[in-house]
Coordinates of C-alpha atoms in Angstrom, one line a residue:
M277 CA 122.4 -31.1 68.8
A278 CA 122.8 -27.3 68.9
A279 CA 123.2 -27.5 72.8
E280 CA 126.1 -30.2 72.3
T281 CA 128.0 -28.0 69.8
V282 CA 127.9 -25.0 71.8
A283 CA 129.0 -26.6 75.0
S284 CA 131.6 -28.8 73.3
G285 CA 133.1 -25.6 71.3
P286 CA 134.8 -23.8 74.1
A287 CA 136.3 -27.0 75.7
S288 CA 137.9 -27.9 72.3
V289 CA 139.2 -24.2 71.9
Q290 CA 140.8 -24.3 75.3
A291 CA 142.5 -27.7 74.9
E292 CA 143.9 -26.9 71.4
P293 CA 146.6 -24.2 72.0
S294 CA 148.2 -26.6 74.9
R295 CA 148.6 -29.5 72.5
V296 CA 150.0 -27.3 69.7
D297 CA 152.3 -25.5 72.1
A298 CA 153.7 -28.6 73.7
A299 CA 154.4 -30.3 70.3
A300 CA 155.7 -27.2 68.8
A301 CA 158.4 -26.8 71.8
P302 CA 161.8 -28.3 71.6
G303 CA 161.9 -31.5 73.1
G304 CA 158.1 -31.5 73.8
P305 CA 155.8 -34.6 74.0
K306 CA 154.6 -36.3 70.7
S307 CA 151.0 -36.6 69.8
A308 CA 150.1 -40.3 69.6
D309 CA 147.8 -39.5 66.6
S310 CA 149.8 -37.2 64.4
G311 CA 153.4 -37.7 65.7
P312 CA 156.0 -35.0 66.2
R313 CA 154.8 -31.5 65.0
K314 CA 157.0 -29.2 63.2
P315 CA 156.3 -25.6 64.3
R316 CA 154.0 -23.9 62.0
P317 CA 155.2 -21.1 59.7
K318 CA 154.7 -17.5 60.6
R319 CA 151.5 -16.1 58.9
P320 CA 152.0 -13.2 56.6
N321 CA 151.1 -9.7 57.9
Y322 CA 147.8 -9.1 56.0
N323 CA 147.5 -5.6 57.6
E324 CA 150.8 -4.7 55.6
I325 CA 150.0 -6.4 52.5
H326 CA 146.4 -5.2 52.1
V327 CA 147.0 -1.6 53.4
K328 CA 145.4 -0.2 50.3
P329 CA 141.8 -0.8 50.2
L330 CA 141.5 0.3 46.4
P331 CA 144.1 0.2 43.4
L332 CA 144.6 4.0 43.8
D333 CA 146.9 6.5 45.4
V334 CA 145.3 8.7 48.0
H335 CA 146.9 12.0 49.0
P336 CA 145.1 13.2 52.1
L337 CA 145.5 16.7 53.6
P338 CA 147.3 17.0 57.0
A339 CA 145.5 16.7 60.2
F340 CA 143.9 19.8 61.6
I341 CA 144.9 20.2 65.3
P342 CA 142.8 22.9 67.0
H343 CA 145.3 23.8 69.7
N344 CA 147.9 24.0 67.2
P345 CA 147.8 27.0 64.7
L346 CA 150.5 25.8 62.6
S347 CA 148.3 22.9 61.4
I348 CA 146.4 25.5 59.4
V349 CA 149.4 26.6 57.8
R350 CA 150.3 23.1 56.6
I351 CA 146.9 22.5 55.4
A352 CA 146.9 25.7 53.3
I353 CA 150.4 25.0 51.9
T354 CA 149.1 21.3 50.8
L355 CA 146.2 23.0 49.0
L356 CA 148.4 25.5 47.2
S357 CA 150.9 22.8 46.1
Q358 CA 148.1 20.4 45.0
S359 CA 146.3 23.1 43.1
F360 CA 149.4 24.1 41.1
R361 CA 150.8 20.6 40.8
P362 CA 147.9 18.1 41.1
P363 CA 149.0 14.6 42.4
N364 CA 148.4 11.6 40.3
S365 CA 146.3 8.8 41.8
H366 CA 146.6 6.6 39.0
R367 CA 150.3 5.6 38.8
V368 CA 149.4 2.4 37.0
V369 CA 146.5 1.6 34.7
H370 CA 146.1 -2.3 34.5
K371 CA 145.3 -4.0 31.1
A372 CA 142.7 -6.8 30.7
Y373 CA 140.7 -8.5 28.0
F374 CA 137.4 -9.8 27.8
S375 CA 136.8 -13.6 27.2
E376 CA 133.7 -14.4 25.2
D377 CA 134.4 -18.1 26.2
T378 CA 134.1 -17.7 29.9
Q379 CA 132.2 -14.3 29.7
S380 CA 134.8 -12.8 32.1
V381 CA 137.6 -10.4 32.1
H382 CA 141.1 -11.8 32.1
V383 CA 144.1 -10.2 33.7
T384 CA 147.3 -11.9 32.6
D385 CA 150.2 -9.6 33.8
A386 CA 151.6 -11.0 37.0
E387 CA 152.2 -7.4 38.6
S388 CA 148.7 -6.4 37.9
I389 CA 147.4 -9.8 39.3
R390 CA 149.0 -9.1 42.6
A391 CA 148.0 -5.3 42.8
L392 CA 144.4 -5.9 42.0
W393 CA 144.2 -8.8 44.6
E394 CA 146.1 -7.1 47.3
Q395 CA 144.5 -3.7 46.8
G396 CA 140.5 -4.5 47.2
F397 CA 140.4 -8.3 46.5
W398 CA 139.4 -8.0 42.9
G399 CA 138.7 -11.3 41.0
K400 CA 140.0 -14.7 41.8
G401 CA 142.8 -17.1 40.4
S402 CA 141.7 -19.1 37.4
L403 CA 143.5 -22.2 39.0
S404 CA 142.9 -21.3 42.5
R405 CA 140.0 -21.2 44.8
S406 CA 140.4 -17.4 45.6
E407 CA 143.7 -15.9 45.8
P408 CA 146.0 -16.6 42.7
Q409 CA 148.6 -18.9 44.3
W410 CA 149.0 -21.5 41.5
L411 CA 152.6 -20.8 40.9
L412 CA 153.5 -20.8 44.6
A413 CA 151.7 -24.1 45.0
E414 CA 153.3 -25.6 42.1
R415 CA 156.8 -24.6 43.4
R416 CA 156.1 -26.1 46.8
R417 CA 154.8 -29.5 45.1
R418 CA 158.0 -29.8 43.0
G419 CA 160.1 -28.8 46.2
I420 CA 161.7 -25.7 44.8
E421 CA 160.9 -23.4 47.5
A422 CA 159.7 -24.0 51.1
A423 CA 157.0 -21.4 51.3
T424 CA 153.6 -23.0 51.3
A425 CA 150.4 -21.8 49.7
S426 CA 147.4 -21.3 52.0
T427 CA 145.4 -23.5 49.8
Q428 CA 147.9 -26.4 50.5
V429 CA 148.1 -26.0 54.1
T430 CA 145.2 -28.2 55.0
Q431 CA 145.8 -30.6 52.3
A432 CA 149.4 -31.3 53.4
R433 CA 148.5 -31.8 57.1
R434 CA 145.9 -34.3 56.2
E435 CA 148.4 -36.1 54.1
E436 CA 151.1 -36.0 56.8
R437 CA 148.7 -37.3 59.3
R438 CA 147.4 -40.2 57.0
Q439 CA 151.0 -41.2 56.3
F440 CA 151.9 -41.3 59.9
K441 CA 148.9 -43.4 60.8
L442 CA 150.0 -46.0 58.1
E443 CA 153.5 -45.9 59.3
R444 CA 152.5 -46.3 62.8
A445 CA 149.9 -49.2 62.3
K446 CA 152.8 -51.1 60.2
A447 CA 155.4 -50.6 62.8
Q448 CA 153.1 -51.4 65.7
R449 CA 152.2 -54.8 63.9
E450 CA 155.8 -55.5 63.1
A451 CA 156.7 -55.0 67.0
I452 CA 153.8 -57.2 68.2
E453 CA 154.8 -60.0 65.9
Q454 CA 158.5 -59.7 66.8
Q455 CA 157.3 -60.1 70.6
L456 CA 155.2 -63.1 69.7
R457 CA 158.1 -64.8 68.2
Q458 CA 160.2 -64.2 71.2
E459 CA 157.6 -65.5 73.4
G460 CA 157.2 -68.7 71.2
K461 CA 153.5 -68.1 70.3
L462 CA 154.4 -67.4 66.6
D463 CA 156.6 -69.4 64.2
A464 CA 159.6 -67.7 62.8
D465 CA 157.9 -67.3 59.2
G466 CA 154.5 -66.8 60.6
T467 CA 152.2 -63.7 60.7
L468 CA 149.7 -62.2 62.8
D469 CA 147.1 -62.9 60.3
E470 CA 147.4 -66.6 60.9
L471 CA 146.7 -66.4 64.7
V472 CA 143.5 -64.2 63.9
E473 CA 142.3 -66.7 61.5
D474 CA 142.7 -69.6 63.9
G475 CA 141.0 -67.6 66.6
V476 CA 144.0 -67.5 69.1
V477 CA 143.8 -63.6 69.1
T478 CA 141.7 -60.7 67.9
E479 CA 142.8 -57.5 66.3
S480 CA 141.0 -54.2 66.9
P481 CA 140.3 -51.7 64.1
R482 CA 143.0 -49.5 65.9
G483 CA 145.9 -52.1 65.5
G484 CA 145.7 -53.7 69.2
V485 CA 146.0 -57.3 69.7
Y486 CA 144.0 -59.1 72.3
T487 CA 143.0 -62.4 73.6
P488 CA 139.7 -64.0 72.3
G489 CA 137.8 -62.6 75.3
A490 CA 139.3 -59.1 74.7
S491 CA 140.4 -59.1 78.3
D492 CA 144.2 -59.0 78.0
A493 CA 146.4 -57.1 75.5
V494 CA 149.0 -59.4 73.6
G495 CA 152.2 -57.9 72.7
P496 CA 153.8 -54.6 73.8
A497 CA 151.5 -51.8 74.6
G498 CA 151.6 -48.2 76.2
D499 CA 155.0 -46.4 76.3
A500 CA 156.9 -49.3 75.0
I501 CA 155.0 -49.6 71.7
V502 CA 155.0 -45.8 71.3
A503 CA 158.7 -45.7 71.6
E504 CA 159.3 -48.7 69.1
V505 CA 157.0 -46.9 66.6
D506 CA 158.9 -43.7 66.9
K507 CA 162.1 -45.5 66.5
Q508 CA 161.2 -47.4 63.5
I509 CA 159.6 -44.5 61.8
A510 CA 162.7 -42.1 62.4
E511 CA 164.9 -44.9 60.9
K512 CA 162.8 -45.2 57.8
S513 CA 162.1 -41.5 57.3
P514 CA 164.2 -39.9 54.6
E515 CA 165.7 -36.6 54.9
W516 CA 164.5 -33.7 52.8
G517 CA 165.8 -33.9 49.1
Q518 CA 166.8 -37.8 49.7
D519 CA 163.5 -39.4 48.6
G520 CA 164.7 -40.1 45.1
A521 CA 162.8 -37.2 43.6
A522 CA 164.4 -35.3 40.7
D523 CA 166.4 -32.2 41.3
T524 CA 164.0 -29.4 40.1
S525 CA 165.6 -26.4 41.9
A526 CA 166.8 -25.1 38.5
E527 CA 163.6 -25.9 36.6
E528 CA 161.7 -22.8 35.2
I529 CA 158.1 -22.9 35.9
K530 CA 155.9 -20.8 33.6
D531 CA 152.9 -19.2 35.6
I532 CA 149.7 -20.1 33.6
E533 CA 147.3 -18.8 35.9
H534 CA 145.6 -15.4 35.4
L535 CA 143.2 -13.3 37.3
Q536 CA 139.6 -13.7 36.5
L537 CA 137.3 -10.6 37.1
T538 CA 133.5 -10.7 36.9
P539 CA 131.9 -8.2 34.6
E540 CA 130.5 -6.2 37.5
E541 CA 134.2 -5.9 39.1
A542 CA 135.6 -4.9 35.7
F543 CA 133.2 -2.3 34.9
Y544 CA 133.5 -0.6 38.4
L545 CA 137.3 -0.6 37.9
T546 CA 136.9 0.8 34.5
Y547 CA 134.0 3.3 34.9
V548 CA 134.4 4.4 38.5
L549 CA 138.1 4.1 39.5
G550 CA 139.5 4.3 36.1
A551 CA 142.1 1.8 37.0
L552 CA 141.6 -0.8 34.4
D553 CA 141.6 -0.7 30.6
I554 CA 139.6 -3.5 28.7
V555 CA 141.7 -4.1 25.5
E556 CA 140.2 -5.8 22.6
G557 CA 141.8 -6.0 19.2
D558 CA 139.8 -8.4 17.3
F559 CA 137.3 -6.2 15.6
V560 CA 138.4 -2.6 16.3
G561 CA 141.7 -2.7 14.4
G562 CA 144.1 -2.5 17.3
N563 CA 144.7 -2.9 20.9
I564 CA 142.8 0.0 22.1
A565 CA 140.9 0.6 25.5
L566 CA 137.2 0.2 25.0
P567 CA 135.0 3.0 26.2
A568 CA 132.8 2.4 29.3
W569 CA 129.5 2.8 27.4
Y570 CA 130.5 0.1 24.9
L571 CA 131.5 -2.3 27.9
L572 CA 128.1 -1.5 29.4
R573 CA 126.3 -2.8 26.1
L574 CA 128.7 -5.8 25.8
Y575 CA 128.4 -6.9 29.2
S576 CA 124.5 -6.5 29.0
A577 CA 124.4 -8.5 25.8
Y578 CA 126.2 -11.4 27.4
A579 CA 123.9 -11.4 30.4
V580 CA 120.9 -12.3 28.3
S581 CA 120.4 -16.1 28.3
P582 CA 120.6 -17.6 25.9
V583 CA 123.2 -15.3 24.1
D584 CA 122.0 -13.9 20.8
D585 CA 124.9 -14.2 18.6
T586 CA 123.4 -12.1 15.8
S587 CA 122.9 -9.2 18.1
L588 CA 126.4 -9.5 19.4
V589 CA 127.7 -9.2 15.9
G590 CA 125.4 -6.4 15.0
L591 CA 126.8 -4.7 18.1
K592 CA 130.3 -4.9 17.0
K593 CA 129.7 -3.8 13.5
M594 CA 128.0 -0.8 14.9
F595 CA 130.9 0.0 17.1
Q596 CA 133.2 -0.2 14.0
Y597 CA 131.2 2.3 12.2
R598 CA 130.1 4.4 15.3
E599 CA 131.4 7.7 13.9
R600 CA 129.3 7.4 10.7
L601 CA 126.4 6.5 13.1
A602 CA 126.9 9.4 15.3
Q603 CA 126.5 12.1 12.4
K604 CA 122.8 11.3 11.8
T605 CA 119.9 10.8 13.8
A606 CA 118.7 7.2 14.3
A607 CA 117.4 4.9 16.8
L608 CA 118.9 1.4 17.8
P609 CA 117.4 -1.7 16.7
L610 CA 115.5 -3.6 19.2
A611 CA 117.9 -6.4 19.4
Q612 CA 120.8 -4.0 20.6
Q613 CA 118.8 -2.2 23.2
I614 CA 119.4 -2.8 27.0
A615 CA 116.5 -4.0 28.8
P616 CA 116.0 -2.0 32.0
D617 CA 115.9 -5.1 34.1
N618 CA 119.0 -6.6 32.4
S619 CA 120.5 -8.9 34.8
F620 CA 124.0 -7.4 34.5
L621 CA 122.5 -3.9 35.2
L622 CA 120.7 -5.2 38.3
K623 CA 123.8 -6.8 39.6
Y624 CA 126.2 -4.0 38.9
V625 CA 123.8 -1.3 40.7
V626 CA 123.9 -3.4 43.7
F627 CA 127.8 -4.0 43.4
H628 CA 128.2 -0.5 42.9
H629 CA 126.0 0.6 46.0
F630 CA 127.9 -1.7 48.4
R631 CA 131.4 -1.1 47.0
S632 CA 130.8 2.7 47.3
L633 CA 130.0 2.1 50.9
G634 CA 133.3 0.5 51.7
W635 CA 132.2 -3.2 51.6
V636 CA 134.3 -5.7 49.9
V637 CA 131.8 -7.5 47.5
R638 CA 132.5 -11.0 46.4
P639 CA 130.5 -13.4 44.4
G640 CA 128.0 -15.6 46.5
I641 CA 127.1 -18.6 44.3
K642 CA 128.9 -20.7 46.9
F643 CA 126.1 -20.0 49.4
A644 CA 123.1 -19.6 47.0
V645 CA 123.3 -15.8 46.9
D646 CA 124.3 -13.0 44.5
Y647 CA 126.9 -11.5 46.6
L648 CA 128.7 -11.8 49.9
L649 CA 129.9 -8.7 51.8
Y650 CA 133.1 -8.7 53.5
L651 CA 134.1 -5.9 56.1
R652 CA 137.8 -5.8 55.1
G653 CA 138.2 -8.8 52.9
P654 CA 138.5 -12.5 53.0
A655 CA 142.0 -12.5 54.4
F656 CA 140.7 -10.8 57.6
H657 CA 137.1 -12.0 58.2
H658 CA 134.5 -14.3 57.0
A659 CA 131.7 -12.7 55.2
E660 CA 129.0 -11.3 57.5
F661 CA 126.2 -10.9 54.9
G662 CA 124.7 -12.7 52.0
V663 CA 123.0 -10.6 49.4
Q664 CA 120.1 -11.7 47.3
I665 CA 118.9 -9.3 44.5
I666 CA 115.2 -8.9 43.9
P667 CA 113.9 -6.8 41.0
S668 CA 110.9 -4.4 41.9
Y669 CA 108.5 -2.8 39.5
S670 CA 106.8 -0.2 41.5
H671 CA 106.8 2.4 38.8
P672 CA 103.5 3.0 37.2
Y673 CA 104.9 2.1 33.8
W674 CA 105.0 -1.6 34.6
S675 CA 101.1 -1.7 35.4
E676 CA 99.8 0.1 32.1
T677 CA 99.3 -3.1 30.0
P678 CA 98.5 -6.7 30.7
E679 CA 101.9 -7.8 29.1
R680 CA 103.8 -5.5 31.4
V681 CA 101.9 -6.9 34.5
A682 CA 102.7 -10.4 33.5
H683 CA 106.3 -9.6 32.8
R684 CA 106.4 -7.9 36.3
K685 CA 104.9 -11.0 38.2
E686 CA 107.1 -13.4 36.3
K687 CA 110.3 -11.5 37.5
E688 CA 109.7 -10.3 41.0
T689 CA 107.5 -13.2 42.4
R690 CA 109.2 -15.4 44.8
D691 CA 107.4 -18.3 46.5
W692 CA 107.7 -19.0 50.3
W693 CA 109.8 -22.2 49.5
W694 CA 112.4 -20.4 47.9
F695 CA 112.9 -17.8 50.6
H696 CA 113.1 -20.7 53.2
R697 CA 115.9 -22.5 51.2
V698 CA 118.1 -19.4 50.9
N699 CA 117.6 -18.2 54.3
R700 CA 118.2 -21.8 55.8
V701 CA 121.6 -21.8 53.8
Q702 CA 122.7 -18.5 55.3
T703 CA 121.7 -19.6 58.8
A704 CA 123.7 -22.6 58.5
V705 CA 127.0 -20.7 57.5
M706 CA 126.3 -18.0 60.2
K707 CA 125.6 -15.4 57.7
T708 CA 122.8 -12.6 57.7
L709 CA 120.5 -12.6 54.7
V710 CA 119.9 -9.1 53.1
L711 CA 117.3 -8.9 50.5
V712 CA 118.1 -6.1 48.1
Y713 CA 115.0 -4.7 45.9
V714 CA 116.2 -2.8 43.0
E715 CA 113.5 -0.5 41.5
V716 CA 113.5 -1.0 37.9
P717 CA 112.8 2.2 35.9
P718 CA 110.9 2.4 32.5
P719 CA 112.9 1.7 29.4
W720 CA 115.6 4.1 28.8
D721 CA 117.4 2.9 25.7
G722 CA 116.6 3.0 22.2
E723 CA 115.7 6.7 21.8
T724 CA 115.9 8.5 18.5
K725 CA 118.9 10.8 18.8
K726 CA 122.3 11.4 17.4
D727 CA 124.7 8.9 18.5
A728 CA 122.2 6.5 19.9
L729 CA 124.9 3.9 20.4
S730 CA 126.4 5.7 23.2
V731 CA 125.0 5.6 26.7
D732 CA 125.1 8.5 29.6
I733 CA 126.1 5.9 32.4
G734 CA 125.7 8.4 35.1
T735 CA 122.1 9.2 34.2
V736 CA 121.2 5.7 33.9
L737 CA 122.5 4.6 37.3
K738 CA 120.6 7.5 39.0
S739 CA 117.4 6.0 37.6
Y740 CA 117.8 2.8 39.8
T741 CA 117.0 2.9 43.6
V742 CA 118.0 0.3 46.1
R743 CA 116.0 -0.9 49.1
E744 CA 117.8 -3.3 51.7
V745 CA 115.8 -5.6 53.9
V746 CA 117.7 -7.5 56.6
F747 CA 116.3 -10.7 57.6
K748 CA 117.6 -12.7 60.6
R749 CA 116.1 -16.1 61.6
W750 CA 114.5 -16.0 65.2
S751 CA 115.6 -18.9 67.4
P752 CA 113.8 -19.4 70.7
S753 CA 117.1 -20.8 72.4
R754 CA 119.3 -17.9 71.2
N755 CA 117.0 -14.9 70.9
R756 CA 115.7 -14.7 74.5
D757 CA 116.2 -10.9 75.2

């Protein structure tokens, strides 16, 4: 089976351009299966749209040219000017809010949605598969504008092909009946079904009519039937805007789609880049930006399954009275403490690691992994790697008591069948499986200190280490060298 796929692939790729070019050319031949093809719209220039990899403005120094001494002068002038008047890399700080229902971060401003998607592929459209294109698709569906969303291209082509096949079969049947009436083989008010029921002729699944022995074709065939079908379809096809649909060109469509960010994406934008403010006004008395250390506790609390509503209420109350708590030495209750192997922490450590290395990290639930790694983004390439996170408890702390040993074995043990299933899925979708082992440190939260609610995020992240193991399936037919 694999040999057939490899052998037939290049042939289909070589034959496809000639068919499309011929159909798209003016006056070119028409495909018997899909009819006259319209030239495809020009694809957008993704290199220009996604020119910025992050929602920040970068101010690089001029290039140093060894054989040009004036380049040193330009670098010195730029350094002096930026030291006296530092440029601002955060021209816009986007706003978002945390939704407790979906346990994700929502961005509702249209400009922020486009900026976050085009500058790093952050989040996904709540009503789209990936890129937020619901408004464009809805306008296209109502006939307001001619631009087509990428999510509708495949669906529109399939529908056009299906409608053409139905019209072609109907026109072919009418042409055959007309010729049979002229030859006296069919009554004036008779139909082709009567001849089929009487056994005079047989009808193939593709619409052709033959004698009982299937030796001779009955009715028009070849170029004659193709010309007749094209003629009837052209006469019945209405022009654009003349299909009886209501005129919706002046209709105002409200964009109800928002950008949905995962907690890991939102925390990276807030803590590392400073390009996003999470606003919550339900319990803090106003629309103020929540600090990063509180967001760390909030996301970690929702990462526990099942979610403890009592601990969440307690966390919000403690945040309300944080100024009073910061004045006395205290320790957090056990229910409010963040476990060192909290699932949000483990996922964020891996997300932070690969994002800092320049990869575009997207959720990988579609392919049974935690993350997918893109070289530039989903608009340019398919994901090359699938990342699976596995906690590792190598620190001596996790071997001191039987309870800790049991906890370690429960969290880090994976059987052979689990590994085979994950690797099989990645092989089927042409991706390389990367097992990422995150070393879990001893508990770091809940110490008795002043302002125990606050968290030193930098120190916490430094206590985690990441090990990567790349696994590739060996195939004797492909890995011979």
